[in-house]
Amino acid sequence: MPTTPATATHSSSNGTAEAIMLELVDENGNTIGTAEKLAAHQAPGQLHRAFSVFLFDEQGRLLLQRRALGKYHSPGVWSNTCCGHPYPGEAPFAAAARRTYEELGISPSLLAEAGTVRYNHPDPASGLVEQEFNHLFVGMAQEQPKPDPEEVVETAFVTAGELAERHALVPFSAWFMTVLDAARPAIRELTGPAAGW
């Protein structure tokens, strides 16, 4: 497989591409080792640490992103505000804030932990597998996104009703409903009952 910005982006001091390493975990989320990013996603998948971010505006609308077409995994599909993997030893909270800024150009406010969820989602299109122990975060987006086109094709703020309509019509990431449903109690606490989440 050719090296792309998605599979190897770190540049070392001698100018060569450095493999992106993920933190492997056991079923309880305890670190047990590391693996290269692509290798961890190849079937049957290795259980690794991940995070998912859900940001809302003042009207209680969720910020969605459509993943860049150049992504090696789930390109061009809609998903939650931001998701990714902490570097080995990086706190999930710090990784979530860092990647939200890198992908969308915004710094989340009131970012709070919303639990964890463990899942195994194969991606039929690529043959890759999301075998993840996912840390969930909810917060506010109090500025307009400025997406990095290498990461994000477009963004949209949607109500709960608009999300249901969109989800029925266009492709979403395999993990989207799993992480959304797991985060709903924290989302309701943040947005209030009127927002309908």
Tab-separated table of C-alpha atoms in Angstrom:
chain	number	residue	atom	x	y	z
A	1	MET	CA	0.000	0.000	0.000
A	2	PRO	CA	1.455	3.421	-0.891
A	3	THR	CA	2.344	5.815	1.884
A	4	THR	CA	-0.219	8.634	2.111
A	5	PRO	CA	-0.716	11.494	4.556
A	6	ALA	CA	-3.276	9.278	6.292
A	7	THR	CA	-1.013	6.255	6.756
A	8	ALA	CA	2.256	7.972	7.659
A	9	THR	CA	2.398	11.680	8.388
A	10	HIS	CA	4.987	12.248	11.056
A	11	SER	CA	8.225	13.627	9.685
A	12	SER	CA	11.341	12.733	11.634
A	13	SER	CA	14.458	14.880	11.918
A	14	ASN	CA	16.099	13.126	8.956
A	15	GLY	CA	13.086	13.847	6.723
A	16	THR	CA	11.750	10.284	6.451
A	17	ALA	CA	8.143	9.381	7.178
A	18	GLU	CA	7.574	7.925	10.627
A	19	ALA	CA	4.931	5.263	11.228
A	20	ILE	CA	1.913	6.370	13.293
A	21	MET	CA	1.687	4.160	16.361
A	22	LEU	CA	-1.489	3.359	18.288
A	23	GLU	CA	-1.936	2.173	21.862
A	24	LEU	CA	-3.196	-1.411	22.123
A	25	VAL	CA	-5.454	-2.123	25.101
A	26	ASP	CA	-7.190	-5.035	26.798
A	27	GLU	CA	-10.969	-5.314	27.241
A	28	ASN	CA	-10.769	-3.045	30.308
A	29	GLY	CA	-8.862	-0.293	28.497
A	30	ASN	CA	-5.494	-1.068	30.073
A	31	THR	CA	-2.498	-0.437	27.814
A	32	ILE	CA	-0.806	-3.666	26.685
A	33	GLY	CA	1.425	-2.483	23.834
A	34	THR	CA	1.542	-0.566	20.560
A	35	ALA	CA	0.935	-1.283	16.883
A	36	GLU	CA	1.333	0.618	13.624
A	37	LYS	CA	-1.946	2.330	12.667
A	38	LEU	CA	-2.733	0.484	9.456
A	39	ALA	CA	-1.686	-2.892	10.895
A	40	ALA	CA	-4.039	-2.384	13.856
A	41	HIS	CA	-6.957	-1.883	11.436
A	42	GLN	CA	-6.279	-4.877	9.192
A	43	ALA	CA	-8.650	-7.822	9.723
A	44	PRO	CA	-9.390	-9.128	12.253
A	45	GLY	CA	-8.208	-5.873	13.896
A	46	GLN	CA	-6.310	-5.261	17.126
A	47	LEU	CA	-8.138	-3.638	20.041
A	48	HIS	CA	-6.762	-0.109	20.399
A	49	ARG	CA	-7.519	3.176	22.126
A	50	ALA	CA	-9.555	5.770	20.224
A	51	PHE	CA	-11.680	8.843	20.912
A	52	SER	CA	-14.831	10.440	19.518
A	53	VAL	CA	-15.848	14.088	19.933
A	54	PHE	CA	-19.361	15.563	19.682
A	55	LEU	CA	-19.523	19.352	19.600
A	56	PHE	CA	-22.716	21.416	19.617
A	57	ASP	CA	-23.571	25.038	18.907
A	58	GLU	CA	-25.668	27.281	21.180
A	59	GLN	CA	-28.866	26.006	19.484
A	60	GLY	CA	-28.053	22.391	20.406
A	61	ARG	CA	-27.111	21.389	16.846
A	62	LEU	CA	-24.415	18.741	16.359
A	63	LEU	CA	-21.364	19.559	14.238
A	64	LEU	CA	-20.846	16.783	11.679
A	65	GLN	CA	-17.910	16.359	9.323
A	66	ARG	CA	-17.624	14.555	6.003
A	67	ARG	CA	-14.300	12.770	5.876
A	68	ALA	CA	-11.826	13.737	3.147
A	69	LEU	CA	-11.876	11.663	-0.022
A	70	GLY	CA	-8.146	10.900	0.387
A	71	LYS	CA	-8.645	9.049	3.690
A	72	TYR	CA	-7.588	5.398	3.432
A	73	HIS	CA	-10.388	4.399	5.815
A	74	SER	CA	-14.034	5.447	5.313
A	75	PRO	CA	-13.339	8.269	2.820
A	76	GLY	CA	-16.132	10.673	1.931
A	77	VAL	CA	-18.615	9.508	4.581
A	78	TRP	CA	-20.249	11.658	7.255
A	79	SER	CA	-19.296	11.166	10.885
A	80	ASN	CA	-19.228	12.849	14.280
A	81	THR	CA	-17.351	16.104	14.882
A	82	CYS	CA	-13.955	14.453	15.235
A	83	CYS	CA	-12.548	11.018	15.937
A	84	GLY	CA	-9.091	9.555	16.056
A	85	HIS	CA	-6.436	7.860	18.117
A	86	PRO	CA	-4.246	9.169	20.929
A	87	TYR	CA	-0.527	8.677	20.465
A	88	PRO	CA	0.892	6.063	22.861
A	89	GLY	CA	1.027	7.696	26.287
A	90	GLU	CA	-1.137	10.691	25.244
A	91	ALA	CA	-4.236	11.329	27.365
A	92	PRO	CA	-7.435	10.811	25.345
A	93	PHE	CA	-8.732	14.239	26.435
A	94	ALA	CA	-5.588	15.959	25.128
A	95	ALA	CA	-5.746	13.967	21.880
A	96	ALA	CA	-9.413	14.880	21.377
A	97	ALA	CA	-8.725	18.603	21.802
A	98	ARG	CA	-5.603	18.429	19.607
A	99	ARG	CA	-7.244	16.596	16.711
A	100	THR	CA	-10.377	18.764	16.791
A	101	TYR	CA	-8.137	21.784	16.293
A	102	GLU	CA	-5.991	20.077	13.632
A	103	GLU	CA	-8.969	18.843	11.604
A	104	LEU	CA	-11.479	21.670	12.090
A	105	GLY	CA	-9.492	24.693	13.279
A	106	ILE	CA	-11.585	25.097	16.425
A	107	SER	CA	-10.815	24.668	20.096
A	108	PRO	CA	-13.712	22.965	21.905
A	109	SER	CA	-15.110	24.659	24.996
A	110	LEU	CA	-16.670	22.890	27.972
A	111	LEU	CA	-15.187	19.628	26.673
A	112	ALA	CA	-16.175	16.853	29.071
A	113	GLU	CA	-15.723	13.095	29.266
A	114	ALA	CA	-18.821	11.117	28.280
A	115	GLY	CA	-17.776	7.545	29.063
A	116	THR	CA	-16.284	4.809	26.894
A	117	VAL	CA	-17.625	2.265	24.417
A	118	ARG	CA	-16.037	-0.873	23.014
A	119	TYR	CA	-16.944	-2.025	19.489
A	120	ASN	CA	-15.892	-4.105	16.495
A	121	HIS	CA	-17.018	-2.596	13.164
A	122	PRO	CA	-15.686	-4.014	9.868
A	123	ASP	CA	-15.704	-1.581	6.921
A	124	PRO	CA	-16.938	-3.573	3.893
A	125	ALA	CA	-15.576	-1.030	1.404
A	126	SER	CA	-11.944	-1.168	2.571
A	127	GLY	CA	-11.814	-4.499	4.401
A	128	LEU	CA	-10.402	-2.676	7.445
A	129	VAL	CA	-11.753	-3.260	10.951
A	130	GLU	CA	-12.466	-0.761	13.736
A	131	GLN	CA	-11.666	-2.782	16.852
A	132	GLU	CA	-11.730	0.082	19.351
A	133	PHE	CA	-11.943	1.047	23.007
A	134	ASN	CA	-13.356	4.518	22.410
A	135	HIS	CA	-13.267	7.458	24.851
A	136	LEU	CA	-16.226	9.795	24.279
A	137	PHE	CA	-16.231	13.579	24.712
A	138	VAL	CA	-18.939	16.226	24.390
A	139	GLY	CA	-18.549	19.990	24.285
A	140	MET	CA	-19.371	23.245	22.559
A	141	ALA	CA	-18.196	24.671	19.235
A	142	GLN	CA	-18.287	28.419	19.764
A	143	GLU	CA	-16.567	29.383	16.517
A	144	GLN	CA	-17.068	28.497	12.867
A	145	PRO	CA	-15.062	25.480	11.660
A	146	LYS	CA	-12.109	26.065	9.342
A	147	PRO	CA	-11.583	22.499	8.083
A	148	ASP	CA	-8.234	21.186	6.880
A	149	PRO	CA	-9.118	19.939	3.353
A	150	GLU	CA	-6.712	16.995	3.784
A	151	GLU	CA	-8.952	15.782	6.624
A	152	VAL	CA	-12.472	17.129	6.042
A	153	VAL	CA	-14.476	17.748	2.832
A	154	GLU	CA	-17.326	19.664	4.469
A	155	THR	CA	-19.112	20.285	7.760
A	156	ALA	CA	-22.712	20.809	8.830
A	157	PHE	CA	-24.557	21.699	12.024
A	158	VAL	CA	-27.696	19.544	12.350
A	159	THR	CA	-30.613	19.134	14.723
A	160	ALA	CA	-31.555	15.663	15.933
A	161	GLY	CA	-34.338	15.552	13.333
A	162	GLU	CA	-32.059	16.716	10.514
A	163	LEU	CA	-29.508	14.080	11.494
A	164	ALA	CA	-32.135	11.320	11.254
A	165	GLU	CA	-33.094	12.520	7.752
A	166	ARG	CA	-29.478	12.766	6.598
A	167	HIS	CA	-28.538	9.401	8.107
A	168	ALA	CA	-31.295	7.747	6.072
A	169	LEU	CA	-30.053	9.279	2.807
A	170	VAL	CA	-26.256	9.420	2.768
A	171	PRO	CA	-23.387	7.167	3.952
A	172	PHE	CA	-22.118	7.557	7.527
A	173	SER	CA	-19.114	5.943	9.185
A	174	ALA	CA	-19.674	2.382	10.440
A	175	TRP	CA	-19.036	3.465	14.033
A	176	PHE	CA	-21.175	6.633	14.048
A	177	MET	CA	-24.419	5.328	15.581
A	178	THR	CA	-22.538	3.240	18.150
A	179	VAL	CA	-20.590	6.222	19.509
A	180	LEU	CA	-23.577	8.596	19.257
A	181	ASP	CA	-25.840	6.262	21.215
A	182	ALA	CA	-23.158	5.719	23.880
A	183	ALA	CA	-22.663	9.490	24.247
A	184	ARG	CA	-26.398	10.391	24.359
A	185	PRO	CA	-26.716	10.720	28.175
A	186	ALA	CA	-23.878	13.277	28.262
A	187	ILE	CA	-25.224	14.983	25.110
A	188	ARG	CA	-28.655	15.411	26.731
A	189	GLU	CA	-27.028	16.833	29.846
A	190	LEU	CA	-25.107	19.359	27.734
A	191	THR	CA	-27.854	20.392	25.302
A	192	GLY	CA	-30.966	20.075	27.492
A	193	PRO	CA	-34.207	18.194	26.788
A	194	ALA	CA	-35.509	20.710	24.215
A	195	ALA	CA	-32.725	19.799	21.743
A	196	GLY	CA	-34.221	16.323	21.329
A	197	TRP	CA	-31.062	14.228	21.584
